[in-house]
Amino acid sequence: MRKNIEFSIEKIIKSAWHRFNDNRIFWIGVALLSLSMSIPGNTFPTLGILFTLVSCYISASVIRISINFMQGHLVNYNDFFQIDIMQFFNYLAALILCSVSILLGFLFFVIPGIYLMTRFIFVQYFVIDKKISFDAAIKRSWKITKGNEINLLAFLFAMVIIFVSGFLAFVIGVVVAIPITQLSTAKLYLTFLNDENISDSKEDLSINVNYE
């Protein structure tokens, strides 16, 4: 059984806030770009599918940019064009499969849907960051989140609170809330990924010692 990973939601949000302030103009621009993609699709229904695909591509790019930024790398708008076709296909497949599964889970007395949200939280991150297939990403997210459902649920609740607070503060609040939730989730992903790497290293060391 996978161990419970300890992390501080407060520290993760603070880390995201500090990084946001390092390049707030860029991240406000990212938020405005994300929001703008919903307007043409609603205004021109015939172009809905096209703008949905563009919006999904932007979302995939934001995941990549968020991870890189939280790792301390410099980012710019050129990074929006770094997702290749195969990555995007796997991202779409992961997004559709996870969304349908979560929706079905909510139809079955809500709790299964909430549970699946916590287990699938890193699927798209693995697809984009590790460039793996959608099915491999689902398996990896399922493995890495095992035993951490309660803490992840608390994190998701905190993200909802941030977004709702931003919405209540009208446009200014939303363009800040969106980047904070994106950067916080990227930081959480990196926290779990680091723990996974440490655990795998310990397992490999144990196997080598036993073999010797």
GROMACS .gro file of C-alpha atoms in nm:
model
  212
    1MET     CA    1   0.000   0.000   0.000
    2ARG     CA    2   0.131   0.342  -0.098
    3LYS     CA    3   0.212   0.569   0.195
    4ASN     CA    4   0.025   0.889   0.269
    5ILE     CA    5   0.217   1.186   0.127
    6GLU     CA    6   0.226   1.479   0.364
    7PHE     CA    7   0.196   1.824   0.210
    8SER     CA    8   0.080   2.162   0.329
    9ILE     CA    9  -0.195   2.316   0.118
   10GLU     CA   10  -0.110   2.654   0.269
   11LYS     CA   11   0.256   2.625   0.170
   12ILE     CA   12   0.166   2.512  -0.182
   13ILE     CA   13  -0.066   2.809  -0.232
   14LYS     CA   14   0.195   3.048  -0.087
   15SER     CA   15   0.457   2.906  -0.323
   16ALA     CA   16   0.221   2.955  -0.617
   17TRP     CA   17   0.145   3.310  -0.502
   18HIS     CA   18   0.514   3.402  -0.477
   19ARG     CA   19   0.588   3.260  -0.821
   20PHE     CA   20   0.283   3.437  -0.965
   21ASN     CA   21   0.418   3.767  -0.837
   22ASP     CA   22   0.750   3.698  -1.010
   23ASN     CA   23   0.575   3.736  -1.348
   24ARG     CA   24   0.220   3.850  -1.277
   25ILE     CA   25   0.172   4.029  -1.611
   26PHE     CA   26   0.244   3.709  -1.802
   27TRP     CA   27   0.007   3.500  -1.589
   28ILE     CA   28  -0.274   3.754  -1.606
   29GLY     CA   29  -0.228   3.742  -1.982
   30VAL     CA   30  -0.255   3.362  -1.970
   31ALA     CA   31  -0.576   3.388  -1.768
   32LEU     CA   32  -0.726   3.639  -2.011
   33LEU     CA   33  -0.631   3.417  -2.304
   34SER     CA   34  -0.797   3.116  -2.140
   35LEU     CA   35  -1.113   3.315  -2.067
   36SER     CA   36  -1.127   3.462  -2.418
   37MET     CA   37  -1.148   3.118  -2.577
   38SER     CA   38  -1.499   3.063  -2.438
   39ILE     CA   39  -1.640   3.380  -2.598
   40PRO     CA   40  -1.611   3.298  -2.975
   41GLY     CA   41  -1.755   2.948  -2.926
   42ASN     CA   42  -2.061   3.087  -2.749
   43THR     CA   43  -2.102   3.372  -2.999
   44PHE     CA   44  -2.053   3.158  -3.312
   45PRO     CA   45  -2.188   2.805  -3.242
   46THR     CA   46  -2.075   2.677  -3.583
   47LEU     CA   47  -1.715   2.741  -3.476
   48GLY     CA   48  -1.768   2.578  -3.138
   49ILE     CA   49  -1.570   2.261  -3.212
   50LEU     CA   50  -1.274   2.454  -3.352
   51PHE     CA   51  -1.255   2.685  -3.054
   52THR     CA   52  -1.299   2.390  -2.817
   53LEU     CA   53  -0.993   2.225  -2.970
   54VAL     CA   54  -0.797   2.549  -2.953
   55SER     CA   55  -0.902   2.593  -2.591
   56CYS     CA   56  -0.790   2.239  -2.509
   57TYR     CA   57  -0.454   2.301  -2.677
   58ILE     CA   58  -0.409   2.617  -2.471
   59SER     CA   59  -0.501   2.425  -2.154
   60ALA     CA   60  -0.241   2.159  -2.236
   61SER     CA   61   0.019   2.430  -2.297
   62VAL     CA   62  -0.068   2.601  -1.968
   63ILE     CA   63   0.000   2.275  -1.784
   64ARG     CA   64   0.344   2.252  -1.944
   65ILE     CA   65   0.419   2.618  -1.874
   66SER     CA   66   0.297   2.591  -1.513
   67ILE     CA   67   0.520   2.291  -1.442
   68ASN     CA   68   0.824   2.459  -1.596
   69PHE     CA   69   0.756   2.784  -1.412
   70MET     CA   70   0.718   2.613  -1.074
   71GLN     CA   71   1.048   2.437  -1.141
   72GLY     CA   72   1.212   2.779  -1.169
   73HIS     CA   73   1.240   2.800  -1.546
   74LEU     CA   74   1.178   3.112  -1.750
   75VAL     CA   75   0.860   3.102  -1.956
   76ASN     CA   76   0.715   3.311  -2.237
   77TYR     CA   77   0.435   3.299  -2.493
   78ASN     CA   78   0.645   3.091  -2.733
   79ASP     CA   79   0.592   2.802  -2.491
   80PHE     CA   80   0.231   2.782  -2.609
   81PHE     CA   81   0.352   2.614  -2.928
   82GLN     CA   82   0.557   2.331  -2.775
   83ILE     CA   83   0.286   2.062  -2.757
   84ASP     CA   84   0.319   1.814  -3.045
   85ILE     CA   85   0.032   1.631  -3.218
   86MET     CA   86   0.078   1.302  -3.032
   87GLN     CA   87   0.089   1.476  -2.695
   88PHE     CA   88  -0.225   1.668  -2.782
   89PHE     CA   89  -0.404   1.351  -2.893
   90ASN     CA   90  -0.317   1.177  -2.566
   91TYR     CA   91  -0.419   1.489  -2.374
   92LEU     CA   92  -0.760   1.495  -2.544
   93ALA     CA   93  -0.808   1.122  -2.488
   94ALA     CA   94  -0.715   1.156  -2.119
   95LEU     CA   95  -0.941   1.459  -2.079
   96ILE     CA   96  -1.240   1.285  -2.239
   97LEU     CA   97  -1.197   0.953  -2.056
   98CYS     CA   98  -1.143   1.114  -1.716
   99SER     CA   99  -1.428   1.362  -1.762
  100VAL     CA  100  -1.675   1.092  -1.867
  101SER     CA  101  -1.567   0.864  -1.581
  102ILE     CA  102  -1.600   1.144  -1.325
  103LEU     CA  103  -1.940   1.245  -1.466
  104LEU     CA  104  -2.065   0.888  -1.443
  105GLY     CA  105  -1.925   0.872  -1.091
  106PHE     CA  106  -2.128   1.180  -0.993
  107LEU     CA  107  -2.441   1.020  -1.138
  108PHE     CA  108  -2.387   0.729  -0.900
  109PHE     CA  109  -2.450   0.913  -0.572
  110VAL     CA  110  -2.174   1.178  -0.617
  111ILE     CA  111  -1.912   1.013  -0.394
  112PRO     CA  112  -1.764   0.792  -0.671
  113GLY     CA  113  -1.721   1.105  -0.885
  114ILE     CA  114  -1.539   1.289  -0.608
  115TYR     CA  115  -1.319   0.985  -0.550
  116LEU     CA  116  -1.226   0.966  -0.919
  117MET     CA  117  -1.143   1.338  -0.924
  118THR     CA  118  -0.876   1.279  -0.660
  119ARG     CA  119  -0.734   0.975  -0.839
  120PHE     CA  120  -0.726   1.134  -1.187
  121ILE     CA  121  -0.592   1.473  -1.075
  122PHE     CA  122  -0.248   1.424  -1.233
  123VAL     CA  123  -0.340   1.235  -1.552
  124GLN     CA  124  -0.307   1.532  -1.788
  125TYR     CA  125   0.009   1.643  -1.608
  126PHE     CA  126   0.177   1.309  -1.674
  127VAL     CA  127   0.072   1.317  -2.040
  128ILE     CA  128   0.223   1.662  -2.092
  129ASP     CA  129   0.523   1.644  -1.859
  130LYS     CA  130   0.638   1.288  -1.924
  131LYS     CA  131   0.506   1.257  -2.281
  132ILE     CA  132   0.340   0.923  -2.210
  133SER     CA  133   0.019   0.775  -2.349
  134PHE     CA  134  -0.315   0.855  -2.190
  135ASP     CA  135  -0.362   0.502  -2.056
  136ALA     CA  136  -0.013   0.499  -1.899
  137ALA     CA  137  -0.085   0.841  -1.747
  138ILE     CA  138  -0.410   0.715  -1.596
  139LYS     CA  139  -0.231   0.418  -1.439
  140ARG     CA  140   0.048   0.638  -1.305
  141SER     CA  141  -0.190   0.896  -1.156
  142TRP     CA  142  -0.392   0.613  -1.000
  143LYS     CA  143  -0.078   0.470  -0.844
  144ILE     CA  144   0.072   0.794  -0.717
  145THR     CA  145  -0.252   0.917  -0.554
  146LYS     CA  146  -0.331   0.594  -0.372
  147GLY     CA  147  -0.379   0.653   0.000
  148ASN     CA  148  -0.392   1.031  -0.042
  149GLU     CA  149  -0.755   1.079  -0.141
  150ILE     CA  150  -0.859   1.282   0.166
  151ASN     CA  151  -0.570   1.528   0.139
  152LEU     CA  152  -0.624   1.567  -0.234
  153LEU     CA  153  -0.992   1.631  -0.177
  154ALA     CA  154  -0.900   1.904   0.071
  155PHE     CA  155  -0.668   2.054  -0.190
  156LEU     CA  156  -0.941   2.052  -0.456
  157PHE     CA  157  -1.178   2.217  -0.211
  158ALA     CA  158  -0.919   2.489  -0.147
  159MET     CA  159  -0.887   2.548  -0.522
  160VAL     CA  160  -1.265   2.585  -0.551
  161ILE     CA  161  -1.263   2.839  -0.266
  162ILE     CA  162  -0.991   3.041  -0.442
  163PHE     CA  163  -1.178   3.038  -0.772
  164VAL     CA  164  -1.513   3.129  -0.616
  165SER     CA  165  -1.346   3.409  -0.420
  166GLY     CA  166  -1.194   3.536  -0.744
  167PHE     CA  167  -1.531   3.519  -0.917
  168LEU     CA  168  -1.696   3.717  -0.638
  169ALA     CA  169  -1.427   3.982  -0.687
  170PHE     CA  170  -1.534   4.008  -1.053
  171VAL     CA  171  -1.283   4.017  -1.340
  172ILE     CA  172  -0.979   4.126  -1.141
  173GLY     CA  173  -1.019   3.840  -0.897
  174VAL     CA  174  -1.073   3.575  -1.167
  175VAL     CA  175  -0.759   3.664  -1.364
  176VAL     CA  176  -0.560   3.615  -1.044
  177ALA     CA  177  -0.748   3.308  -0.918
  178ILE     CA  178  -0.697   3.114  -1.242
  179PRO     CA  179  -0.314   3.134  -1.239
  180ILE     CA  180  -0.298   3.062  -0.864
  181THR     CA  181  -0.499   2.741  -0.903
  182GLN     CA  182  -0.293   2.639  -1.207
  183LEU     CA  183   0.040   2.702  -1.036
  184SER     CA  184  -0.076   2.540  -0.712
  185THR     CA  185  -0.178   2.223  -0.894
  186ALA     CA  186   0.155   2.217  -1.079
  187LYS     CA  187   0.337   2.253  -0.746
  188LEU     CA  188   0.130   1.970  -0.598
  189TYR     CA  189   0.212   1.751  -0.899
  190LEU     CA  190   0.583   1.818  -0.856
  191THR     CA  191   0.556   1.737  -0.484
  192PHE     CA  192   0.402   1.398  -0.560
  193LEU     CA  193   0.643   1.336  -0.846
  194ASN     CA  194   0.941   1.402  -0.621
  195ASP     CA  195   0.805   1.160  -0.361
  196GLU     CA  196   0.749   0.899  -0.631
  197ASN     CA  197   1.109   0.933  -0.752
  198ILE     CA  198   1.241   0.897  -0.396
  199SER     CA  199   1.023   0.591  -0.336
  200ASP     CA  200   1.134   0.429  -0.662
  201SER     CA  201   1.499   0.495  -0.575
  202LYS     CA  202   1.456   0.329  -0.236
  203GLU     CA  203   1.286   0.028  -0.398
  204ASP     CA  204   1.567  -0.007  -0.651
  205LEU     CA  205   1.827   0.018  -0.375
  206SER     CA  206   1.643  -0.245  -0.170
  207ILE     CA  207   1.629  -0.480  -0.469
  208ASN     CA  208   2.001  -0.437  -0.537
  209VAL     CA  209   2.092  -0.497  -0.171
  210ASN     CA  210   1.879  -0.810  -0.158
  211TYR     CA  211   2.028  -0.934  -0.483
  212GLU     CA  212   2.381  -0.887  -0.354
   0.00000   0.00000   0.00000
